Tab-separated table of C-alpha atoms in Angstrom:
chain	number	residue	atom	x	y	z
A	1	UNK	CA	112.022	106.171	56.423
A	2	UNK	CA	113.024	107.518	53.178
A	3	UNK	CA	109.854	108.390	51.759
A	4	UNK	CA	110.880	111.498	49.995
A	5	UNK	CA	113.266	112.310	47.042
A	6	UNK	CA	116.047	114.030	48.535
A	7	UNK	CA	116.281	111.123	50.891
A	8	UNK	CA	117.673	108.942	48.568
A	9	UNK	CA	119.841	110.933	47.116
A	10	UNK	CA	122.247	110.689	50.032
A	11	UNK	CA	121.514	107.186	49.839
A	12	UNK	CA	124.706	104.932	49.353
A	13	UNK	CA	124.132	101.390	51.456
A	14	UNK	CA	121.361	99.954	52.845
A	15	UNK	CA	122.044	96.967	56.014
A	16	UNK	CA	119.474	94.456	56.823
A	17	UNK	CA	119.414	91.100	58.913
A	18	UNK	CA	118.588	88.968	55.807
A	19	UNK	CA	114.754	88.712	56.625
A	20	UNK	CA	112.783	87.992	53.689
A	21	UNK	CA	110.053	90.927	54.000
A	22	UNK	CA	113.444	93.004	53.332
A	23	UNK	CA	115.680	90.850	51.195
A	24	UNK	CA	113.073	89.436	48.691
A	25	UNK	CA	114.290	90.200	45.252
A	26	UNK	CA	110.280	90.744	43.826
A	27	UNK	CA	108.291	92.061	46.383
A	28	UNK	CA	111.643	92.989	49.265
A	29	UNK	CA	112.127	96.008	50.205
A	30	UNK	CA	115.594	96.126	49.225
A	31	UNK	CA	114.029	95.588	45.650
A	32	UNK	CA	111.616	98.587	46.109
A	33	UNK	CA	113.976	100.799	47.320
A	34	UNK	CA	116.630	100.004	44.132
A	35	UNK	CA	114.036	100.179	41.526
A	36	UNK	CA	113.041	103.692	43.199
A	37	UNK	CA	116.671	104.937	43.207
A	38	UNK	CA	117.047	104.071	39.841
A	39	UNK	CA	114.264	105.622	38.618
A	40	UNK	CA	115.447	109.024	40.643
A	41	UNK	CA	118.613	108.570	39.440
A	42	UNK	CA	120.315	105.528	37.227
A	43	UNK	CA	123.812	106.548	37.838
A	44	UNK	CA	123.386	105.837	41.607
A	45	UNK	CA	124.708	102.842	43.117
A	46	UNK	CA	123.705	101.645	46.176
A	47	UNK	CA	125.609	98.636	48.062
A	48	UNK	CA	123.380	95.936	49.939
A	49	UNK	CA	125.517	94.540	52.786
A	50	UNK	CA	124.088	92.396	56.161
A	51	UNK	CA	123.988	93.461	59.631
A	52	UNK	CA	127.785	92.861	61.242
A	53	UNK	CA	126.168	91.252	63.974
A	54	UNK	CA	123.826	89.151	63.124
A	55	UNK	CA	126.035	87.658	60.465
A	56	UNK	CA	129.032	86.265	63.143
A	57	UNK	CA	126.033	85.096	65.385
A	58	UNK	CA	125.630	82.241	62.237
A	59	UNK	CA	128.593	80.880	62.260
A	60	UNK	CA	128.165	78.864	65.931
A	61	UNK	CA	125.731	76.630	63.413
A	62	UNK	CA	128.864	75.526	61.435
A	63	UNK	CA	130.918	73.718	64.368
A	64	UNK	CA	128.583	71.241	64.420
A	65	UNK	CA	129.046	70.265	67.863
A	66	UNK	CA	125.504	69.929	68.571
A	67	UNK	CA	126.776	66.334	70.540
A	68	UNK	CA	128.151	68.360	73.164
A	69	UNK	CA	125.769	71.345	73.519
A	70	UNK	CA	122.852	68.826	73.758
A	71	UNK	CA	124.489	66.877	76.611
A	72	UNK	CA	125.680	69.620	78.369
A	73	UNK	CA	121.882	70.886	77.880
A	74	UNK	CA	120.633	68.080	79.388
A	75	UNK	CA	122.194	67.929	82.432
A	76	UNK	CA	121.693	71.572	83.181
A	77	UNK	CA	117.985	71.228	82.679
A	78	UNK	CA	118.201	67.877	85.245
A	79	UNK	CA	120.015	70.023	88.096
A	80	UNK	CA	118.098	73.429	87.342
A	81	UNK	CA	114.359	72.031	86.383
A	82	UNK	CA	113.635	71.089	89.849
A	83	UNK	CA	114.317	72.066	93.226
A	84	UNK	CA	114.541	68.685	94.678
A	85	UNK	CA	117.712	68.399	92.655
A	86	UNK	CA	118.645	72.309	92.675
A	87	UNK	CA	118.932	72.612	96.148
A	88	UNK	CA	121.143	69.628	96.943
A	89	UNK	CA	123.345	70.609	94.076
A	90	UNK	CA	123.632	74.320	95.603
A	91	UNK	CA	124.838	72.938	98.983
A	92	UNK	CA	126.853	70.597	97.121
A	93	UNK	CA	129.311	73.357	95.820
A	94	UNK	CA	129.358	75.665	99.200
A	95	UNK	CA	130.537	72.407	100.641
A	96	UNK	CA	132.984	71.962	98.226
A	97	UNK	CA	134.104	75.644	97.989
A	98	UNK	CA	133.969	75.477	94.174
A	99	UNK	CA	134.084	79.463	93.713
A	100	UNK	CA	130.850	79.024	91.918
A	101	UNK	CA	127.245	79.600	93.178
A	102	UNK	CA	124.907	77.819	90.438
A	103	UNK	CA	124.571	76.919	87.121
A	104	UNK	CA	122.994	79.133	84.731
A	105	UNK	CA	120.156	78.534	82.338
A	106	UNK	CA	121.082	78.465	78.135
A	107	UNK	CA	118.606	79.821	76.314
A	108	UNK	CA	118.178	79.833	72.550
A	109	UNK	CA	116.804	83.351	72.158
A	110	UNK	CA	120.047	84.568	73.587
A	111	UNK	CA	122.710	82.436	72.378
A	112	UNK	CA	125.722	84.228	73.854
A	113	UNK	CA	124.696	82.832	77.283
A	114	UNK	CA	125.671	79.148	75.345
A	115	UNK	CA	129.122	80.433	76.009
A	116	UNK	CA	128.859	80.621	79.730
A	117	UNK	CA	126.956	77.841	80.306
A	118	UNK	CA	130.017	75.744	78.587
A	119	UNK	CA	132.271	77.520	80.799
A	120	UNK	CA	130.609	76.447	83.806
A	121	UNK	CA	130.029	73.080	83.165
A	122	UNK	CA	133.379	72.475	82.440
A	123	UNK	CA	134.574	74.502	85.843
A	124	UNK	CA	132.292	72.010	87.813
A	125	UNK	CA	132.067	68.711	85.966
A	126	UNK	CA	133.960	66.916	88.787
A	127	UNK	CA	130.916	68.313	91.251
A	128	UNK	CA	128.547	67.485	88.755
A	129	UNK	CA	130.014	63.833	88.267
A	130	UNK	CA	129.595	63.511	92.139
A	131	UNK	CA	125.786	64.990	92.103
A	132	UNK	CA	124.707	62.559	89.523
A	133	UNK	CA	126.267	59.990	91.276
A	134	UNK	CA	124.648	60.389	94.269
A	135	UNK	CA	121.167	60.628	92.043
A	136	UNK	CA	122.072	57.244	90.453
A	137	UNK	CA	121.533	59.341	87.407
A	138	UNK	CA	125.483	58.935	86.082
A	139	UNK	CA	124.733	56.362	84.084
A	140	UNK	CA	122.608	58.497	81.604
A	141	UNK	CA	125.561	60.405	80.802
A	142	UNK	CA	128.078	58.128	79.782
A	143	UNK	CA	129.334	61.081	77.779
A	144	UNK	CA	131.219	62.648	80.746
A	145	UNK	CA	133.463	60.205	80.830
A	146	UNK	CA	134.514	59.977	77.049
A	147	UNK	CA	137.394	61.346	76.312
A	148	UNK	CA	136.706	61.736	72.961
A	149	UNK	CA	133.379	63.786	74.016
A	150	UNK	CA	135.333	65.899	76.746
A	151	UNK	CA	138.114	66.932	74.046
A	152	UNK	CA	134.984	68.082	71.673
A	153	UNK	CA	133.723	69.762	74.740
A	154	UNK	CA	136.904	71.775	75.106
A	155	UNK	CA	137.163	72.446	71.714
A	156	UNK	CA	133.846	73.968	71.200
A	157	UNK	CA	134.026	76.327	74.713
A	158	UNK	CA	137.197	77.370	73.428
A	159	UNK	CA	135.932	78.684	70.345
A	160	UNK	CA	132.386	79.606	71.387
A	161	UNK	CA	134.790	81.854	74.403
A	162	UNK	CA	136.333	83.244	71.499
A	163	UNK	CA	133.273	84.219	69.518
A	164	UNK	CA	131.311	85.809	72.530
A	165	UNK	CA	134.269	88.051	73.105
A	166	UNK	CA	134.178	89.331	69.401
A	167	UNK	CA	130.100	89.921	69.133
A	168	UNK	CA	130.692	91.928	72.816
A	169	UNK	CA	133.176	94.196	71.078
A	170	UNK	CA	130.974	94.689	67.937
A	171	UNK	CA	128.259	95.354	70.962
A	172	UNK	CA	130.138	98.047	71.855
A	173	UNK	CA	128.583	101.476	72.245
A	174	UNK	CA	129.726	104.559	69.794
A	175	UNK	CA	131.038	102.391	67.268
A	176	UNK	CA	131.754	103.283	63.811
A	177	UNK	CA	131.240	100.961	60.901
A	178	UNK	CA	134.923	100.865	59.873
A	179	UNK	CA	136.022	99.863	63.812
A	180	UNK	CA	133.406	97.310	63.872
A	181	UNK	CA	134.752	95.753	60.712
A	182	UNK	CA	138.197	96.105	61.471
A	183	UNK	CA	137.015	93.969	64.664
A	184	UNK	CA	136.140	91.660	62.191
A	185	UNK	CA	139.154	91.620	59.972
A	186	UNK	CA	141.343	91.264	63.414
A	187	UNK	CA	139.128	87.942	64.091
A	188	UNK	CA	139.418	86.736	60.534
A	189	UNK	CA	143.410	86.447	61.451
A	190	UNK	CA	142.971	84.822	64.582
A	191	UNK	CA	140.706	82.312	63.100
A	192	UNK	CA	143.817	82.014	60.192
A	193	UNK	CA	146.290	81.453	62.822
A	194	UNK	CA	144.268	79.413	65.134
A	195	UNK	CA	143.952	77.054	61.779
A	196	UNK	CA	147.864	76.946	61.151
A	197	UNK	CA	148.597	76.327	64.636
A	198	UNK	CA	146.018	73.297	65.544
A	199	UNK	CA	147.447	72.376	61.942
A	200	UNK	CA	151.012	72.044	63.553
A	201	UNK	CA	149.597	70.293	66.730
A	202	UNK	CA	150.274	73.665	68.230
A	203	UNK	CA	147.098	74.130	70.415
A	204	UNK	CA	148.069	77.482	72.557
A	205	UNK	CA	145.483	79.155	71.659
A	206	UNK	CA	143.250	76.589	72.588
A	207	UNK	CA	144.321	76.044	76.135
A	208	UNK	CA	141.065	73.720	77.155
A	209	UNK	CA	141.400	70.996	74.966
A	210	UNK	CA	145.648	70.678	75.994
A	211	UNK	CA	144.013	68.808	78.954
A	212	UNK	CA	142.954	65.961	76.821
A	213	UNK	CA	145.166	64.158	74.450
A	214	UNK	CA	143.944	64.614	71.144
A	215	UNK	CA	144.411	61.979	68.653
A	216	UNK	CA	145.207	62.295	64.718
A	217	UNK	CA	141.237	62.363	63.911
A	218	UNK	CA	140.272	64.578	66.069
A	219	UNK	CA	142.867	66.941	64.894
A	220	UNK	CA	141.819	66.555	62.044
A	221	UNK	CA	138.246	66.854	62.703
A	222	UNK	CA	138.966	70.286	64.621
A	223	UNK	CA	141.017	71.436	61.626
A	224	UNK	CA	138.169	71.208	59.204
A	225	UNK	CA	135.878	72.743	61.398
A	226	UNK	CA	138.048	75.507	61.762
A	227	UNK	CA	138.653	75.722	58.345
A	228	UNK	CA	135.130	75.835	57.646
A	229	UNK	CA	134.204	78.424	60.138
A	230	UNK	CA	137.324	80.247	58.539
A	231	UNK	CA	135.666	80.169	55.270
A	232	UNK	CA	131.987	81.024	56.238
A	233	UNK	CA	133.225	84.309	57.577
A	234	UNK	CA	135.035	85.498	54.819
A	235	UNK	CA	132.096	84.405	52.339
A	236	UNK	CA	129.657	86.274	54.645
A	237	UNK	CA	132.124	89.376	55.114
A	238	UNK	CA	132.681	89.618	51.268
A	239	UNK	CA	130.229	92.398	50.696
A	240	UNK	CA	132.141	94.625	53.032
A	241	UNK	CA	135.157	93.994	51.060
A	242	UNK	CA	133.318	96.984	48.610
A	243	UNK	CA	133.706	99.621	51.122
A	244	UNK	CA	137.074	98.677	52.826
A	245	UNK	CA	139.638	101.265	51.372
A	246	UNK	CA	136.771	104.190	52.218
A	247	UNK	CA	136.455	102.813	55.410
A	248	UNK	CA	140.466	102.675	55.646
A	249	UNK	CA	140.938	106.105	54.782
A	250	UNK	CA	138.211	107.815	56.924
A	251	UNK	CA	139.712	108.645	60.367
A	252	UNK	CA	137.952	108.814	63.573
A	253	UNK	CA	138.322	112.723	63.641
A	254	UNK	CA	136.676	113.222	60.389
A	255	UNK	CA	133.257	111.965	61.772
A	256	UNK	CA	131.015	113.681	59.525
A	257	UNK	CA	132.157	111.784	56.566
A	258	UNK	CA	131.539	108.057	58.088
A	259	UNK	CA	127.701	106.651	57.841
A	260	UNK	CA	124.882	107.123	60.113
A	261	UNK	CA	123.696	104.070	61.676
A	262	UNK	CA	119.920	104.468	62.511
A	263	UNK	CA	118.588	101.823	65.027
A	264	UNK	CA	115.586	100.355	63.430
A	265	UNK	CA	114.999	97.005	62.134
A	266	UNK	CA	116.889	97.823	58.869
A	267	UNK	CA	120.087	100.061	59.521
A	268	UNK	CA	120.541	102.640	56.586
A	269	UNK	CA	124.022	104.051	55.899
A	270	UNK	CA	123.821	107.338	54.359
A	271	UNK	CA	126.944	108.978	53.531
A	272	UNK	CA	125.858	113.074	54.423
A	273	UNK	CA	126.887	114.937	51.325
């Protein structure tokens, strides 16, 4: 990619997706690339940041709401896995006129479709309460009637809503680097005032969870997730704290001076000279 010379010298910031073949600080080749620079050139600095994107996919890992996701998991897989039970379900919600056709599938590989699968499950729970009751299978679920587990299961759609809409933005086609991270600064203020507010039992921004009454704990609970999740993302966003004021100042118009974003496995910036 940059076998030659003059490729490095334009050079300036080198974005990877933390895997170790590239990160390793012996044998990585961020490390062979740095030792080459310097020995082209020792006054060149070159600033290691991590892929946008694959950073705010981490952060669903820190709600730690695995509780719900699991349940809601399982029951998808019971009505989905087999037709016997897929079927009945599907006539189920034509009789009932629910607006919705199906439920979809959530697969790990892509983890946005967690998002929708939340979203359904919550739109039909009261048809789903009715299918498994007619299955005799309610009584493996006791979770769907906790309403300590349905607040929790509010909370997390809410935010997971909130997260998909961000990573579709940042998906966006013919973005620069600077409007993808000022995507990411906007978010980083949301996720501040979403903290403040659930803080002073304001939850408008989280319209699932005013449903259920919340009590003190799991206010509180929400409130240090969200304070969590609030500091992952500016931890993992530091790096790109280096090249905010040059990202700032460069306007849209002025495209020849913003970096070049080739779509490989590891993204090099190079600011053309």
């Amino acid at each position: 990619m940059c076998g030659q010379a003059g490729s490095f010298e334009k050079l300036s910031s080198v974005t990877t997706d933390e895997c170790p073949n590239l990160t390793g600080k012996n044998v990585g080749l961020l490390k062979r690339i740095k030792d080459q620079v310097a020995e082209l050139n020792p006054d060149q600095k070159i600033i290691f940041l991590h892929c946008i994107i694959h950073q705010e996919v981490i952060y669903k890992c820190l709600l730690k709401m695995s509780h719900v996701v699991d349940t809601v998991t399982k029951v998808v897989n019971f009505i989905r896995a087999k037709s016997l039970n897929n079927r009945p379900f599907v006539s189920l919600l034509e009789e009932t006129k629910s607006g919705h056709a199906d439920l979809p599938y959530h697969t790990n590989v892509r983890w946005l479709s967690l998002g929708n699968v939340l979203k359904r499950v919550w739109d039909l729970k009261l048809e789903i309460v009715e299918f498994l009751k007619m299955k005799g299978k309610y009584v493996d679920f006791p979770q769907l009637q906790d309403k300590e587990w349905l607040a929790d299961f509010a909370f997390t759609m809410d935010i997971m809503a909130l997260m998909n809409e961000l990573n579709f933005k940042l998906q966006g086609k013919g973005l620069f680097a600077r409007q993808m991270y000022s995507l990411v600064k906007a978010f980083k203020g949301k996720l501040l005032l979403l903290y403040r507010q659930v803080e002073a039992n304001n939850l408008t921004q989280l319209p699932t969870p005013l449903v259920c009454s919340l009590s003190d704990d799991q206010r509180e609970k929400y409130i240090s997730l969200l304070c969590a999740l609030n500091g992952e993302f500016s931890r993992r966003f530091e790096d790109f704290k280096v090249l905010e004021n040059d990202m700032l100042l460069v306007s849209p118009s002025m495209w020849i001076t913003l970096p070049l974003t080739y779509n490989l496995s590891l993204s090099i910036f190079s600011l053309m000279q």
